[in-house]
PDB file of C-alpha atoms in Angstrom:
ATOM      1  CA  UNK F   1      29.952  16.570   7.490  1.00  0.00           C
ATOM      2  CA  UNK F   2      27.161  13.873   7.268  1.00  0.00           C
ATOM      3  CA  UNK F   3      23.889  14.853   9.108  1.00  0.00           C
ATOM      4  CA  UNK F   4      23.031  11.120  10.283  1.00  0.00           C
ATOM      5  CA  UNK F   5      19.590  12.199  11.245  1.00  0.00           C
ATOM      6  CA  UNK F   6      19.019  13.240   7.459  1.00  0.00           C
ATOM      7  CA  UNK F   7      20.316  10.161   6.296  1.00  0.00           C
ATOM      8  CA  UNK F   8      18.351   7.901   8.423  1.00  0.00           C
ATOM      9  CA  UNK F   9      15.331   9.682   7.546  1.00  0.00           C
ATOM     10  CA  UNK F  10      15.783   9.339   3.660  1.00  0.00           C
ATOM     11  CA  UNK F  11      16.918   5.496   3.952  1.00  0.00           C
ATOM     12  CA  UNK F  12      13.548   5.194   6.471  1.00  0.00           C
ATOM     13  CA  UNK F  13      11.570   6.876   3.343  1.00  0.00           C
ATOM     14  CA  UNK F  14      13.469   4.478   1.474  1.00  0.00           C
ATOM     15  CA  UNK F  15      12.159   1.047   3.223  1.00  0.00           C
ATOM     16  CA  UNK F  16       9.171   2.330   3.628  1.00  0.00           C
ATOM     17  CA  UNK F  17       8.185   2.880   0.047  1.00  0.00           C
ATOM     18  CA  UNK F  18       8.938  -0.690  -0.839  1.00  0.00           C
ATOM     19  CA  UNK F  19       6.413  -1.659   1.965  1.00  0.00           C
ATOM     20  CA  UNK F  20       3.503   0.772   0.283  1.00  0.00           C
ATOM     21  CA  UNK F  21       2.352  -1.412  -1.956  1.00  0.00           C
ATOM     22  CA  UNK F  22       1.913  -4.380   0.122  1.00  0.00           C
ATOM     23  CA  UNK F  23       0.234  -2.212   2.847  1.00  0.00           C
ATOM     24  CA  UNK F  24      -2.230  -1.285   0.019  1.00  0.00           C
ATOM     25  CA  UNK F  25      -3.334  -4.372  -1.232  1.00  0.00           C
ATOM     26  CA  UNK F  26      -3.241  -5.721   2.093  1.00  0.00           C
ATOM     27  CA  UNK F  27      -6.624  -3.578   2.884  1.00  0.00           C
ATOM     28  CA  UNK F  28      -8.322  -3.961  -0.236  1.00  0.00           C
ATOM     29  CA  UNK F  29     -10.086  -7.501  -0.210  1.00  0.00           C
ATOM     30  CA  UNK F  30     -13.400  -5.060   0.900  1.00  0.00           C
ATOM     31  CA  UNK F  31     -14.052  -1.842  -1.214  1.00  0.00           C
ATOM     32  CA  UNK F  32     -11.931   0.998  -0.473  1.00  0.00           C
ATOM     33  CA  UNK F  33     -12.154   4.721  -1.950  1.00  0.00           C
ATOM     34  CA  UNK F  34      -8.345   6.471  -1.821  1.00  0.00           C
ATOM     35  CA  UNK F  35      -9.233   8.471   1.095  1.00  0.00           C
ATOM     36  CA  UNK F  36     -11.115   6.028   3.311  1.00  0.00           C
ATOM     37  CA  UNK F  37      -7.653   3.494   2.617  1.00  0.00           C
ATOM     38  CA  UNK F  38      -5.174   6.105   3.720  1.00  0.00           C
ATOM     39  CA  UNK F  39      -7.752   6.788   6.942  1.00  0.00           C
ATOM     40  CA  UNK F  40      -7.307   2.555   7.427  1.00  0.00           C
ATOM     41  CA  UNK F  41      -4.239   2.789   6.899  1.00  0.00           C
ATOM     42  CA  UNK F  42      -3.054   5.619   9.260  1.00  0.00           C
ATOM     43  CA  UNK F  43      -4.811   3.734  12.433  1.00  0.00           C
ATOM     44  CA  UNK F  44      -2.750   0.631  11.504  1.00  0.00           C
ATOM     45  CA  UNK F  45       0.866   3.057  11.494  1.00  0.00           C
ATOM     46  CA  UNK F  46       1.117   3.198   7.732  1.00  0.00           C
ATOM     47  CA  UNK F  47       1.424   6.984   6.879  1.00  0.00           C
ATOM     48  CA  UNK F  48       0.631   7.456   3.035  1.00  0.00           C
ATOM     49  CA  UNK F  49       0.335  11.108   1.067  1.00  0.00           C
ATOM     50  CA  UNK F  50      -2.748  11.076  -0.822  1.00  0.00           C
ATOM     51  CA  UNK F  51      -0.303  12.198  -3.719  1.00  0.00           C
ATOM     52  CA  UNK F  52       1.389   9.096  -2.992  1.00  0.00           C
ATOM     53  CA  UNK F  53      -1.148   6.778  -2.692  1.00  0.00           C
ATOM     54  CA  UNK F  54      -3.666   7.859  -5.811  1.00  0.00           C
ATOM     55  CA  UNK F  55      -1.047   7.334  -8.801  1.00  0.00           C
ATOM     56  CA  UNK F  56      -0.524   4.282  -6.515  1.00  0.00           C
ATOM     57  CA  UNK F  57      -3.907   2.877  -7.456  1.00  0.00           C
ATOM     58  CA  UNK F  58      -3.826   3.774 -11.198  1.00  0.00           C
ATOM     59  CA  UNK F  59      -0.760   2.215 -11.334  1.00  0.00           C
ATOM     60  CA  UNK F  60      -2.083  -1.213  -9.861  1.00  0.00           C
ATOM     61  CA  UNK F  61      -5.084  -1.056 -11.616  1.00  0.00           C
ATOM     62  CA  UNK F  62      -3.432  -1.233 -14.918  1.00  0.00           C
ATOM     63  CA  UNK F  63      -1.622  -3.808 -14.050  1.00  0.00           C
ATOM     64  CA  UNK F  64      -4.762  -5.653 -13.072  1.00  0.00           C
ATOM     65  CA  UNK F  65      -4.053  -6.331  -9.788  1.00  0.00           C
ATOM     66  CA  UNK F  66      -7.149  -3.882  -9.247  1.00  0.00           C
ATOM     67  CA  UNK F  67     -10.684  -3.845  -9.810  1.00  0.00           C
ATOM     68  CA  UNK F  68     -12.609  -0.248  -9.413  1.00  0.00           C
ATOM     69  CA  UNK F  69     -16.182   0.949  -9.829  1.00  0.00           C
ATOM     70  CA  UNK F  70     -17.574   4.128  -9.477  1.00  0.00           C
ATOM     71  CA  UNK F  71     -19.937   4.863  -7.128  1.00  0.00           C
ATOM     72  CA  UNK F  72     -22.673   7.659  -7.703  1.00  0.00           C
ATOM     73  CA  UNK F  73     -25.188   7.635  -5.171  1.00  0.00           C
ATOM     74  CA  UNK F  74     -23.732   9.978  -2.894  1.00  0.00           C
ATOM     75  CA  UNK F  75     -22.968  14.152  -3.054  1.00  0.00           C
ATOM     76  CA  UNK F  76     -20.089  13.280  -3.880  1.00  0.00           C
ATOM     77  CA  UNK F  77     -18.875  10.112  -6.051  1.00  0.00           C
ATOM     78  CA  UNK F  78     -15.963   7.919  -5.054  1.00  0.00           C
ATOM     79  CA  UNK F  79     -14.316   5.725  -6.582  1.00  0.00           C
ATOM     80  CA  UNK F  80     -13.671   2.291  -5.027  1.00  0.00           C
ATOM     81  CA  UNK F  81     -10.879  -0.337  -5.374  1.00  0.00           C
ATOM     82  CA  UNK F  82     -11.024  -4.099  -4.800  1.00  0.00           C
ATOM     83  CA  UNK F  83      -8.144  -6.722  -5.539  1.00  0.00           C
ATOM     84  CA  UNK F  84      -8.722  -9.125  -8.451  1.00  0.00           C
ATOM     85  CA  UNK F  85      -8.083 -12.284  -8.455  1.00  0.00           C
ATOM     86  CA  UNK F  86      -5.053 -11.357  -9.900  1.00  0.00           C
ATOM     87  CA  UNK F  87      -4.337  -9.341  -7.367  1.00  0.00           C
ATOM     88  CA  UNK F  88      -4.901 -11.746  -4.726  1.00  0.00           C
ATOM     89  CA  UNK F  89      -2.403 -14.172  -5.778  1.00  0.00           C
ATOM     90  CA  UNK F  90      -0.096 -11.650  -6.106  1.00  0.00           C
ATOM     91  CA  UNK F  91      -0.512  -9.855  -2.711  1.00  0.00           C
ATOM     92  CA  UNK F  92      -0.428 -13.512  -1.420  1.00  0.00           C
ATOM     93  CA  UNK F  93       3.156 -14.472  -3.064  1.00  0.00           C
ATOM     94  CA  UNK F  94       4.243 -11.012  -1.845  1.00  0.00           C
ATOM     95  CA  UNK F  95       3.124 -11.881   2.127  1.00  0.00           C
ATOM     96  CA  UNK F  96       5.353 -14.920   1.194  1.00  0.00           C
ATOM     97  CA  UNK F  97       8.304 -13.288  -0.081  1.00  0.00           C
ATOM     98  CA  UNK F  98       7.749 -10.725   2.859  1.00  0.00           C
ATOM     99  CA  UNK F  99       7.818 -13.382   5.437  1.00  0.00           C
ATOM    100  CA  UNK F 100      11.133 -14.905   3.992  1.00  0.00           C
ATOM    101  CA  UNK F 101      13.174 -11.562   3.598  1.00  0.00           C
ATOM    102  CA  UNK F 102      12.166 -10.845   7.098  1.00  0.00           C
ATOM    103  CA  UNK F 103      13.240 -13.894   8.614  1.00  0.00           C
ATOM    104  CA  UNK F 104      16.264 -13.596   6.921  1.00  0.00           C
ATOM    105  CA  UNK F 105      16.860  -9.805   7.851  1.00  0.00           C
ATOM    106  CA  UNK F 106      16.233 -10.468  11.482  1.00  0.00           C
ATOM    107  CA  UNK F 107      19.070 -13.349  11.194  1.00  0.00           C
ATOM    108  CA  UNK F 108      21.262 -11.103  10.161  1.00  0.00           C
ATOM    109  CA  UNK F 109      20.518  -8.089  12.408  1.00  0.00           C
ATOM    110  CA  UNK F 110      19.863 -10.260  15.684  1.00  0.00           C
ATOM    111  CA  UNK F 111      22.680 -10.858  17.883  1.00  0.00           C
TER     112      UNK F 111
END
């Protein structure tokens, strides 16, 4: 028997991770350490597990869509991540391609 509530909540997880990455460079045109962005981006309803959200970073760093520095004048140092130019362009194309697939989605799910 199908348990619709489990399979609702997987195919939520499911939309919702394609969304993470946008939500993360969305925040990042000021500094940002890893926990300070998933703080941000709890207020604004975008839940993200440090676990999730830490490869995350790496992983758009080395694709250059990233710029970090370390900072060392506190206790404790952080590391802080800023979109490059790169990045930029790319989370602009992305708020593009966002806006058209969610026109288009809400044609189709609209009555």
């Amino acid at each position: 028997m199908v348990n619709i509530q489990e399979t609702i909540n997987g195919l939520t997880h499911e939309l919702r991770r394609g969304t993470l990455i946008i939500s993360v460079l969305s925040q990042l045109s000021e500094p940002q350490y890893g926990y300070s962005l998933v703080s941000v981006l709890e207020e604004k309803g975008i839940s993200i597990d440090p676990g999730t959200l830490y490869p995350l970073l790496r992983r758009l760093e080395k694709q250059e869509l990233l710029e970090s520095q370390w900072d060392t004048n506190e206790s404790r140092p952080r590391k802080y991540y800023l979109l490059s130019q790169a990045g930029m362009e790319v989370y602009e194309q992305l708020c593009v391609e966002w806006k058209n697939l969610t026109q288009s989605m809400n044609s189709l799910i609209e009555p």
